[in-house]
XYZ file of C-alpha atoms in Angstrom:
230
model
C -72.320 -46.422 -27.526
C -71.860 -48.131 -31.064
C -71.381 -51.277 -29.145
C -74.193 -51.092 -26.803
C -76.478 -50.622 -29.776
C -75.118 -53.639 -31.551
C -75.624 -55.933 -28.349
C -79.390 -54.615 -28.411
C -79.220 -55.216 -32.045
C -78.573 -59.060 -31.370
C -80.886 -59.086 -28.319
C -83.879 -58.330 -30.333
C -83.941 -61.370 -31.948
C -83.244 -63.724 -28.842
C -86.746 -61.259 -27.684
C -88.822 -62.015 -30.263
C -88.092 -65.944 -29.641
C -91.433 -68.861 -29.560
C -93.606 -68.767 -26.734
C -92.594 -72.820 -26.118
C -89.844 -71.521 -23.916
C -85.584 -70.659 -24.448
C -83.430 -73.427 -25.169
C -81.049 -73.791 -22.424
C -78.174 -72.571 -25.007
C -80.600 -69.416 -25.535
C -81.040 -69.107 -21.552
C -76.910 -68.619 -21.463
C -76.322 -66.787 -24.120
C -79.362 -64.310 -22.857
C -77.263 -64.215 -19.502
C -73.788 -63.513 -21.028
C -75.734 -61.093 -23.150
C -76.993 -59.553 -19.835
C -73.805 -59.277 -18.381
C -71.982 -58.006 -21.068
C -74.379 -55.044 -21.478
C -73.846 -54.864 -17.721
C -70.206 -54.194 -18.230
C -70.436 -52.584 -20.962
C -72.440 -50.183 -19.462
C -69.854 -49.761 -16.602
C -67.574 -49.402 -19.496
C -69.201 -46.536 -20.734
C -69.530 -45.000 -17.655
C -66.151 -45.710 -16.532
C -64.978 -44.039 -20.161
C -67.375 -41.107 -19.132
C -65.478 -40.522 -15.881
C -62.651 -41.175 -17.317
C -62.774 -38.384 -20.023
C -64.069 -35.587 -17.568
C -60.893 -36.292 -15.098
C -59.027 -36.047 -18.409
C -60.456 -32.750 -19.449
C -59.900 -31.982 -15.834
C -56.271 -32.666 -16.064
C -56.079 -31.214 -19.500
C -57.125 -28.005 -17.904
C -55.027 -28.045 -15.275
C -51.910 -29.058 -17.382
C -52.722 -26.186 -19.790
C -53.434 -23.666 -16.672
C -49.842 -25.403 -14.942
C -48.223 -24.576 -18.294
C -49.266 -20.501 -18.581
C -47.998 -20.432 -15.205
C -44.939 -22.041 -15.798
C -44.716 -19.788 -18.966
C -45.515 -16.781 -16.488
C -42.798 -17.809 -13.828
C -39.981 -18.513 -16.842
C -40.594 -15.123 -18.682
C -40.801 -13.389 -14.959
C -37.659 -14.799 -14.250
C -35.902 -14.023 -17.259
C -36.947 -10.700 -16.517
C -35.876 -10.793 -12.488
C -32.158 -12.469 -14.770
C -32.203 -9.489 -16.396
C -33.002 -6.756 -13.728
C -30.628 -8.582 -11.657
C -27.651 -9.003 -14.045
C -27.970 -4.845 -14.511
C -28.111 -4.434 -10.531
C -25.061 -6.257 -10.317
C -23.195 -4.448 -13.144
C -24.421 -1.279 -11.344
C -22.832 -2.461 -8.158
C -19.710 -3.522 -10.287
C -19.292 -0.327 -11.208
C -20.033 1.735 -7.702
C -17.524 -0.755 -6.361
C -14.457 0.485 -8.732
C -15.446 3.775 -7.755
C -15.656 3.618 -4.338
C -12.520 1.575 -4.840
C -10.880 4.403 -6.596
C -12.044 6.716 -3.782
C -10.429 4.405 -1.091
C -7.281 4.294 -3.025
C -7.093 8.074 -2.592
C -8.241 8.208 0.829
C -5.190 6.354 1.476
C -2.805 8.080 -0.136
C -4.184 11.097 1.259
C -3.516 8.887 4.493
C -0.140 8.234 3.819
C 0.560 12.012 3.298
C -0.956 13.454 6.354
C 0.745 10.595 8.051
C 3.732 12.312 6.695
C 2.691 15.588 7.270
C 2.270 14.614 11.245
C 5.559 12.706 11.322
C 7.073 16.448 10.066
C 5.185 18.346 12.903
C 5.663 16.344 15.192
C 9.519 15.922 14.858
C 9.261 19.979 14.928
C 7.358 20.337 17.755
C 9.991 17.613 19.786
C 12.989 19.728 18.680
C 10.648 23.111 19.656
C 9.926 21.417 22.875
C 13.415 20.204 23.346
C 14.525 24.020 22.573
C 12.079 25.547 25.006
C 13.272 23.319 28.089
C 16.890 24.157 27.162
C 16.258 27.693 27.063
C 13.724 27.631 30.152
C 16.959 25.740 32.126
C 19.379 28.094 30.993
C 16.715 30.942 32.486
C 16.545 29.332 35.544
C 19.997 29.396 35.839
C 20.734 33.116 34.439
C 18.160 33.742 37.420
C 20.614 32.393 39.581
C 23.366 33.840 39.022
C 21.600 37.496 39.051
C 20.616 36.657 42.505
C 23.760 35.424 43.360
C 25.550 38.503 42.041
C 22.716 40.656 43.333
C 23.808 39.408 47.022
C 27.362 39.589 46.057
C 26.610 43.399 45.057
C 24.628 43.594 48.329
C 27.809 42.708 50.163
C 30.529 44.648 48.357
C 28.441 47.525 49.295
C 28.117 46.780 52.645
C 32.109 46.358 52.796
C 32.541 49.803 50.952
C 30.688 51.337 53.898
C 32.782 49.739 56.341
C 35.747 51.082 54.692
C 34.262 54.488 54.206
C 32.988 54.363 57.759
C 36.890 53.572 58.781
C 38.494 55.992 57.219
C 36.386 58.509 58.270
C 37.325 57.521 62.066
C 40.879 57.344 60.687
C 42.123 60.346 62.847
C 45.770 62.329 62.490
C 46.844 60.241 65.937
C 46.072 56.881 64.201
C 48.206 57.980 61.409
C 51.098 58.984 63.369
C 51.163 55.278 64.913
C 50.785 54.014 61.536
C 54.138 54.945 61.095
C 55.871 54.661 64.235
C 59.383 52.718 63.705
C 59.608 50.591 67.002
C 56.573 48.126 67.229
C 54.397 48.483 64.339
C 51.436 47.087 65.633
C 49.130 49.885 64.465
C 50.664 49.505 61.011
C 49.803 45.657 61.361
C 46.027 46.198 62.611
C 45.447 48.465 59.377
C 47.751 46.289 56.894
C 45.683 43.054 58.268
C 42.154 45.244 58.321
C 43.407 45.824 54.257
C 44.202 42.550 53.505
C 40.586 40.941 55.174
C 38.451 44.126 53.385
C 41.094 42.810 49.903
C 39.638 39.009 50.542
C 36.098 40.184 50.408
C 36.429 42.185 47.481
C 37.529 39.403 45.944
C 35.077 36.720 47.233
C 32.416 39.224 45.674
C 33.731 40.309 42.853
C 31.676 39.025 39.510
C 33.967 36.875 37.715
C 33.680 36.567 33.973
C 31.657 32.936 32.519
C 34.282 30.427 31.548
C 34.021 29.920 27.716
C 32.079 26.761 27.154
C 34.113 23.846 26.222
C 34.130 22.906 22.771
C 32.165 19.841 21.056
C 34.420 16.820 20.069
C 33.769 15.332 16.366
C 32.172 12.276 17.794
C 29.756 14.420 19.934
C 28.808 16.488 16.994
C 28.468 13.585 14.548
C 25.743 11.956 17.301
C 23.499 15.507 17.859
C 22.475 15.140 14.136
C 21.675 10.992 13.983
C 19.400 11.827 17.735
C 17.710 14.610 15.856
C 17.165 12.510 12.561
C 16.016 9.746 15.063
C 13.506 11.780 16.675
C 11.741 13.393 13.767
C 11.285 9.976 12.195
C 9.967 8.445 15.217
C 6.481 7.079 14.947
């Protein structure tokens, strides 16, 4: 503006010139004078402009800069909030941790615990088949000796029902000197009636044969071997 002012300043005079006419060096210097005010004009305006899309700026560098103040104290907080989640976590991790580390060893002893049972309940089972073959067998024999009962009986009668037929004539034979056949017939009748007795009788269990070293060394390595199988 100062400069504008002093152009008009120097114009005046060049104005205020005789009516004659401008010199052509006054004609020029009129001109330049024109077109200098010209620019500066454009100057000035340009400057205007110039300042309002710096006050522009200026606004939005001071409005950029809040937010970036904004966004670095929300983030410090967010840093913060964050670093005291993840020392919360920290924590609940060692604890659940800690609680795995007994679940395992709580694991390990039911594990244990099973292993036990389970090694009883083989040598139970084991036991119970045993004793259910040895009842199958004592069930057997009963029936075995029951028939073998059945048929001494039945050879008692026989010899009960024989003697009662066994008259006084009979006996007489028996003892005839000469041929003897009567006394043959009954001695051969005694020795078939002594042979059935004896195919029935119950005969006493043969002691059970006792357990080499070797055999009894082995029972206790199976039974280790069993109660420590998975």
């Amino acid at each position: 503006m100062r400069t504008l002012l002093l152009l008009l300043a120097l114009a005046l005079p060049l104005a205020a010139a005789p009516a004659e006419g401008p010199s052509p060096a006054e004609t020029k210097l009129r001109e330049t004078l024109k077109a200098t005010m010209l620019q500066l004009r454009t100057a000035e305006a340009d400057k205007a402009n110039l300042q309002a899309e710096k006050d522009v700026n200026d606004a939005k560098v001071k409005e950029l800069a809040a937010q970036v103040d904004k966004l670095t104290k929300q983030a410090a907080a967010d840093q913060t909030t964050a670093k005291k989640q993840i020392e919360d976590l920290t924590g609940k991790n060692a604890a659940q941790e800690q609680l795995i580390g007994k679940f395992k060893e709580a694991l390990e002893k039911w594990k244990e615990g099973y292993a036990k049972a389970s090694g009883v309940a083989n040598a139970k089972e084991a036991e119970r088949s045993k004793l259910s073959d040895q009842n199958a067998i004592l069930r057997r024999k009963v029936e075995d000796q029951r028939a073998k009962n059945v048929a001494l009986a039945k050879t008692a009668n026989e010899i009960l029902d024989r003697y009662s037929k066994f008259g006084v004539g009979e006996a007489l034979s028996a003892r005839e000197p000469f041929t003897g056949i009567t006394r043959a017939r009954l001695e051969a009748l005694v020795q078939d009636y002594s042979d059935k007795i004896e195919d029935n009788r119950l005969k006493p269990e043969p002691a059970p044969a006792k357990k080499d070293q070797s055999q009894k060394k082995a029972e206790p390595a199976k039974a280790t071997a069993q109660n420590t199988a998975p």
